[in-house]
Amino acid sequence: GAGVSQSPSNKVTEKGKDVELRCDPISGHTALYWYRQSLGQGLEFLIYFQGNSAPDKSGLPSDRFSAERTGGSVSTLTIQRTQQEDSAVYLCASSLDRAYNEQFFGPGTRLTVL
Amino acid sequence: DQQVKQNSPSLSVQEGRISILNCDYTNSMFDYFLWYKKYPAEGPTFLISISSIKDKNEDGRFTVFLNKSAKHLSLHIVPSQPGDSAVYFCAASDYNNDMRFGAGTRLTVKP
């Protein structure tokens, strides 16, 4: 009966390094979302996966950001050549599908870029 | 482009009183609205939602009111309890199911 899990919970990295953040959605949920929350800001949409459809990447802030979802389940968000402004909490959520179903969020990964 | 705005970053109320959290939106295409609650070090959890065909939805101590003409919604918590202390996010989605979140309001309920 696990909810959405994310790893690591905290990540500290140096500017210029690449990082990978992992999300395990709730089993059976076809929709998976990545958001980030910077200090004092709302939840900023990054990318969305629905089943086998092409992902909606419209929220990715730059080409340094990419995400994959393997086998319709686990997702990895990759940030290349990290910058200090990438520091934020990265949240993953899943839902049964996109049509108005509430999203279930993971605990987030707090990324700090020094 | 802040399509969903929560103008009060924080709110403090006494236990037993009413908490009113406000949210304004700019996109008239939004037709489904949700409130999420977030405790420290946890992800947001769904609290209550409302469709644009309604102007009120109630669930226990939580009631959401929607004023479409004013593009405004509010969450009422009555009576407020210390365990309600959290950050509350307002969210809105449109027919494309693109969801936008506000910046959140930190509610503190004092015993």
XYZ file of N, CA, C and O in Angstrom, chain A residues 1-108:
432
model
N 0.813 -1.184 0.000
C 0.000 0.000 0.000
C 0.853 1.243 0.000
O 0.511 2.249 0.590
N 1.999 1.166 -0.662
C 2.928 2.289 -0.629
C 2.372 3.445 -1.444
O 1.648 3.264 -2.421
N 2.727 4.644 -1.001
C 2.393 5.828 -1.763
C 3.494 6.100 -2.756
O 4.290 5.224 -3.104
N 3.574 7.335 -3.203
C 4.627 7.737 -4.122
C 5.915 7.889 -3.317
O 5.915 8.516 -2.253
N 6.992 7.285 -3.801
C 8.255 7.434 -3.106
C 9.260 8.127 -4.013
O 9.190 8.009 -5.250
N 10.171 8.858 -3.381
C 11.199 9.576 -4.120
C 12.542 9.358 -3.440
O 12.619 9.245 -2.215
N 13.577 9.329 -4.268
C 14.909 9.225 -3.698
C 15.896 10.012 -4.554
O 15.699 10.151 -5.769
N 16.955 10.564 -3.933
C 17.148 10.640 -2.483
C 16.224 11.681 -1.868
O 15.589 12.438 -2.584
N 16.178 11.735 -0.560
C 15.351 12.756 0.085
C 16.067 14.106 0.074
O 15.432 15.159 0.011
N 17.385 14.032 0.145
C 18.210 15.242 0.098
C 19.389 14.998 -0.823
O 19.962 13.907 -0.820
N 19.753 16.031 -1.590
C 20.918 15.906 -2.451
C 21.651 17.244 -2.448
O 21.068 18.292 -2.752
N 22.919 17.182 -2.092
C 23.761 18.367 -2.161
C 24.802 18.108 -3.244
O 25.463 17.063 -3.229
N 24.936 19.022 -4.168
C 25.875 18.824 -5.261
C 26.597 20.135 -5.559
O 26.191 21.212 -5.111
N 27.671 19.986 -6.297
C 28.422 21.178 -6.686
C 27.950 21.676 -8.044
O 27.558 20.886 -8.917
N 28.013 22.953 -8.214
C 27.635 23.569 -9.484
C 28.383 22.883 -10.629
O 29.589 22.634 -10.535
N 27.638 22.568 -11.685
C 28.239 21.948 -12.858
C 28.111 20.431 -12.905
O 28.315 19.830 -13.963
N 27.772 19.834 -11.758
C 27.620 18.377 -11.732
C 26.213 17.989 -12.215
O 25.286 18.786 -12.170
N 26.078 16.734 -12.661
C 24.766 16.196 -13.054
C 24.131 15.494 -11.856
O 24.834 14.906 -11.038
N 22.794 15.554 -11.788
C 22.082 14.831 -10.727
C 20.918 14.062 -11.328
O 20.356 14.455 -12.361
N 20.580 12.952 -10.669
C 19.415 12.157 -11.064
C 18.502 12.009 -9.865
O 18.940 11.627 -8.785
N 17.244 12.288 -10.072
C 16.243 12.155 -9.026
C 15.246 11.081 -9.462
O 14.820 11.053 -10.618
N 14.859 10.243 -8.511
C 14.032 9.092 -8.860
C 12.648 9.198 -8.229
O 12.491 9.708 -7.116
N 11.659 8.695 -8.969
C 10.279 8.680 -8.484
C 9.649 7.316 -8.755
O 9.686 6.827 -9.894
N 9.072 6.711 -7.712
C 8.294 5.486 -7.854
C 6.831 5.832 -7.631
O 6.440 6.110 -6.496
N 6.016 5.812 -8.672
C 4.612 6.208 -8.495
C 3.804 5.091 -7.846
O 4.298 3.977 -7.646
N 2.564 5.395 -7.539
C 1.651 4.388 -7.012
C 1.335 3.393 -8.130
O 1.065 3.789 -9.276
N 1.373 2.116 -7.794
C 1.125 1.074 -8.778
C -0.248 1.258 -9.426
O -1.252 1.477 -8.739
N -0.277 1.204 -10.747
C -1.543 1.345 -11.465
C -1.851 2.756 -11.901
O -2.774 2.976 -12.697
N -1.111 3.714 -11.391
C -1.318 5.096 -11.822
C -0.624 5.309 -13.161
O 0.576 5.080 -13.293
N -1.399 5.784 -14.148
C -0.828 5.952 -15.477
C -0.221 7.332 -15.682
O 0.590 7.521 -16.574
N -0.621 8.288 -14.872
C -0.121 9.650 -15.023
C 0.949 9.935 -13.969
O 0.791 9.583 -12.801
N 2.036 10.558 -14.404
C 3.135 10.910 -13.501
C 3.598 12.324 -13.815
O 3.752 12.676 -14.991
N 3.788 13.101 -12.772
C 4.138 14.517 -12.925
C 5.402 14.817 -12.123
O 5.601 14.256 -11.054
N 6.185 15.737 -12.635
C 7.283 16.320 -11.865
C 6.999 17.812 -11.691
O 6.609 18.504 -12.652
N 7.212 18.288 -10.459
C 7.084 19.706 -10.141
C 8.342 20.114 -9.363
O 9.053 19.258 -8.824
N 8.564 21.410 -9.277
C 9.568 21.865 -8.330
C 9.002 23.064 -7.570
O 8.166 23.813 -8.076
N 9.463 23.172 -6.342
C 9.054 24.286 -5.514
C 10.297 24.999 -5.025
O 11.050 24.466 -4.201
N 10.504 26.186 -5.566
C 11.605 27.013 -5.098
C 11.132 27.798 -3.883
O 9.921 27.927 -3.652
N 12.068 28.331 -3.133
C 11.738 29.013 -1.884
C 10.730 30.132 -2.131
O 10.967 31.005 -2.966
N 9.595 30.066 -1.436
C 8.594 31.118 -1.543
C 7.758 31.078 -2.789
O 6.932 31.965 -3.014
N 7.953 30.062 -3.611
C 7.195 29.961 -4.860
C 6.179 28.839 -4.782
O 6.259 27.963 -3.924
N 5.224 28.859 -5.692
C 4.274 27.774 -5.789
C 4.897 26.574 -6.463
O 6.076 26.561 -6.795
N 4.098 25.581 -6.663
C 4.558 24.383 -7.354
C 4.631 24.666 -8.853
O 3.640 25.026 -9.472
N 5.805 24.517 -9.406
C 6.035 24.799 -10.825
C 6.037 23.483 -11.596
O 6.861 22.611 -11.339
N 5.137 23.359 -12.545
C 5.049 22.155 -13.362
C 6.292 22.004 -14.232
O 6.758 22.967 -14.846
N 6.830 20.800 -14.311
C 8.001 20.532 -15.138
C 7.659 19.643 -16.323
O 7.871 20.005 -17.481
N 7.150 18.443 -16.035
C 6.916 17.472 -17.100
C 5.841 16.502 -16.659
O 5.645 16.273 -15.468
N 5.164 15.922 -17.637
C 4.044 15.022 -17.372
C 4.117 13.823 -18.304
O 4.365 13.970 -19.500
N 3.906 12.628 -17.750
C 3.840 11.387 -18.523
C 2.443 10.791 -18.378
O 1.886 10.753 -17.286
N 1.880 10.336 -19.466
C 0.586 9.652 -19.436
C 0.712 8.386 -20.269
O 0.793 8.440 -21.502
N 0.726 7.239 -19.601
C 0.786 5.964 -20.296
C 1.964 5.910 -21.246
O 3.085 6.257 -20.898
N 1.681 5.486 -22.475
C 2.725 5.377 -23.496
C 2.793 6.594 -24.402
O 3.542 6.577 -25.391
N 2.022 7.621 -24.077
C 2.019 8.815 -24.925
C 3.316 9.599 -24.753
O 4.019 9.444 -23.749
N 3.594 10.443 -25.744
C 4.766 11.306 -25.641
C 4.581 12.243 -24.450
O 3.494 12.773 -24.223
N 5.628 12.449 -23.661
C 5.489 13.296 -22.475
C 5.254 14.759 -22.827
O 5.674 15.226 -23.883
N 4.585 15.442 -21.931
C 4.393 16.892 -22.047
C 5.567 17.563 -21.340
O 5.611 17.589 -20.112
N 6.490 18.083 -22.134
C 7.706 18.651 -21.564
C 7.648 20.172 -21.459
O 8.682 20.824 -21.293
N 6.459 20.731 -21.598
C 6.337 22.174 -21.753
C 6.840 22.976 -20.556
O 7.131 24.159 -20.681
N 6.950 22.324 -19.385
C 7.377 23.057 -18.201
C 8.866 22.998 -17.918
O 9.356 23.675 -17.010
N 9.598 22.218 -18.683
C 11.039 22.104 -18.414
C 11.705 23.452 -18.667
O 11.557 24.025 -19.748
N 12.463 23.974 -17.684
C 12.994 25.337 -17.801
C 14.149 25.491 -18.778
O 14.409 26.597 -19.241
N 14.868 24.425 -19.053
C 15.978 24.516 -20.009
C 16.300 23.125 -20.520
O 15.780 22.121 -20.017
N 17.170 23.059 -21.527
C 17.537 21.754 -22.084
C 18.480 20.984 -21.168
O 18.874 19.863 -21.483
N 18.831 21.572 -20.033
C 19.628 20.805 -19.063
C 18.755 19.821 -18.298
O 19.260 18.920 -17.639
N 17.442 20.008 -18.401
C 16.487 19.156 -17.686
C 15.913 18.118 -18.637
O 15.493 18.452 -19.758
N 15.864 16.870 -18.194
C 15.222 15.823 -18.977
C 14.637 14.801 -18.022
O 15.008 14.760 -16.848
N 13.709 14.018 -18.517
C 13.102 12.988 -17.681
C 12.737 11.793 -18.533
O 12.443 11.921 -19.732
N 12.775 10.644 -17.880
C 12.372 9.400 -18.526
C 11.403 8.678 -17.619
O 11.430 8.856 -16.398
N 10.588 7.865 -18.239
C 9.722 6.976 -17.465
C 9.816 5.604 -18.102
O 9.338 5.385 -19.204
N 10.444 4.684 -17.401
C 10.702 3.359 -17.951
C 9.566 2.403 -17.614
O 9.136 2.325 -16.460
N 9.094 1.684 -18.620
C 8.067 0.675 -18.405
C 6.779 1.210 -17.839
O 6.003 0.469 -17.215
N 6.551 2.492 -18.027
C 5.312 3.086 -17.522
C 5.253 3.183 -16.012
O 4.188 3.393 -15.441
N 6.409 3.039 -15.358
C 6.388 3.076 -13.895
C 7.385 4.104 -13.372
O 7.109 5.289 -13.360
N 8.568 3.641 -13.005
C 9.575 4.499 -12.384
C 9.991 5.612 -13.337
O 10.113 5.411 -14.552
N 10.213 6.790 -12.757
C 10.664 7.931 -13.549
C 11.942 8.506 -12.942
O 12.125 8.481 -11.717
N 12.791 9.005 -13.819
C 14.027 9.664 -13.401
C 14.067 11.060 -14.011
O 13.887 11.214 -15.219
N 14.302 12.035 -13.170
C 14.503 13.423 -13.624
C 15.997 13.700 -13.549
O 16.618 13.507 -12.500
N 16.561 14.106 -14.665
C 17.994 14.376 -14.735
C 18.230 15.862 -14.970
O 17.595 16.461 -15.835
N 19.115 16.414 -14.181
C 19.529 17.808 -14.373
C 21.018 17.788 -14.662
O 21.813 17.331 -13.833
N 21.379 18.266 -15.837
C 22.795 18.298 -16.225
C 23.392 19.663 -15.900
O 22.697 20.685 -15.933
N 24.664 19.646 -15.582
C 25.414 20.899 -15.358
C 24.625 21.814 -14.416
O 24.265 22.950 -14.753
N 24.354 21.306 -13.230
C 23.480 22.021 -12.301
C 23.979 23.439 -12.024
O 25.189 23.710 -11.987
N 23.015 24.330 -11.806
C 23.272 25.714 -11.457
C 22.641 25.983 -10.088
O 21.739 25.270 -9.645
N 23.087 27.054 -9.443
C 22.565 27.368 -8.113
C 21.067 27.627 -8.141
O 20.356 27.273 -7.186
N 20.559 28.165 -9.228
C 19.126 28.440 -9.304
C 18.282 27.170 -9.443
O 17.051 27.239 -9.387
N 18.964 26.021 -9.639
C 18.233 24.752 -9.673
C 17.883 24.272 -8.266
O 17.111 23.313 -8.111
N 18.444 24.899 -7.251
C 18.159 24.492 -5.872
C 16.673 24.665 -5.587
O 16.114 25.757 -5.765
N 16.037 23.593 -5.159
C 14.588 23.589 -4.929
C 14.212 22.230 -4.361
O 15.044 21.324 -4.272
N 12.941 22.095 -4.009
C 12.397 20.783 -3.699
C 11.714 20.274 -4.960
O 10.860 20.952 -5.531
N 12.099 19.092 -5.393
C 11.523 18.492 -6.598
C 10.507 17.444 -6.160
O 10.834 16.495 -5.447
N 9.278 17.656 -6.579
C 8.167 16.798 -6.171
C 7.658 15.988 -7.349
O 7.518 16.504 -8.454
N 7.388 14.744 -7.086
C 6.790 13.852 -8.063
C 5.375 13.530 -7.603
O 5.115 13.426 -6.392
N 4.459 13.402 -8.518
C 3.080 13.045 -8.191
C 2.573 12.046 -9.224
O 3.039 12.025 -10.362
N 1.605 11.230 -8.811
C 0.963 10.335 -9.774
C -0.543 10.390 -9.577
O -1.038 10.772 -8.516
N -1.250 10.048 -10.618
C -2.707 9.964 -10.529
C -3.179 8.853 -11.467
O -2.441 8.420 -12.345
N -4.418 8.421 -11.248
C -4.957 7.326 -12.062
C -4.892 7.676 -13.544
O -4.529 6.872 -14.382
N -5.320 8.883 -13.856
C -5.112 9.448 -15.175
C -5.195 10.952 -15.035
O -5.334 11.455 -13.916
N -5.093 11.663 -16.137
C -4.964 13.099 -16.007
C -6.302 13.811 -15.786
O -6.331 14.947 -15.358
N -7.388 13.099 -16.111
C -8.682 13.758 -16.130
C -9.220 14.065 -14.742
O -10.023 13.326 -14.194
N -8.781 15.119 -14.168
C -9.331 15.659 -12.933
C -9.132 14.780 -11.710
O -9.684 15.051 -10.670
N -8.377 13.721 -11.837
C -8.118 12.934 -10.641
C -7.077 13.626 -9.782
O -6.091 14.143 -10.296
N -7.312 13.596 -8.473
C -6.333 14.251 -7.615
C -5.003 13.540 -7.716
O -4.946 12.344 -7.952
N -3.959 14.315 -7.545
C -2.610 13.799 -7.650
C -2.100 13.444 -6.263
O -2.363 14.145 -5.292
N -1.387 12.362 -6.202
C -0.771 11.924 -4.957
C 0.716 12.244 -5.039
O 1.406 11.780 -5.951
N 1.194 12.996 -4.078
C 2.560 13.493 -4.127
C 3.512 12.635 -3.297
O 3.142 12.091 -2.249
N 4.736 12.560 -3.760
C 5.807 11.995 -2.964
C 6.334 13.039 -1.991
O 5.909 14.189 -2.024
N 7.262 12.647 -1.125
C 7.795 13.567 -0.112
C 8.747 14.609 -0.675
O 9.080 15.570 0.002
N 9.207 14.391 -1.905
C 10.095 15.367 -2.522
C 11.562 15.059 -2.304
O 11.948 14.315 -1.397
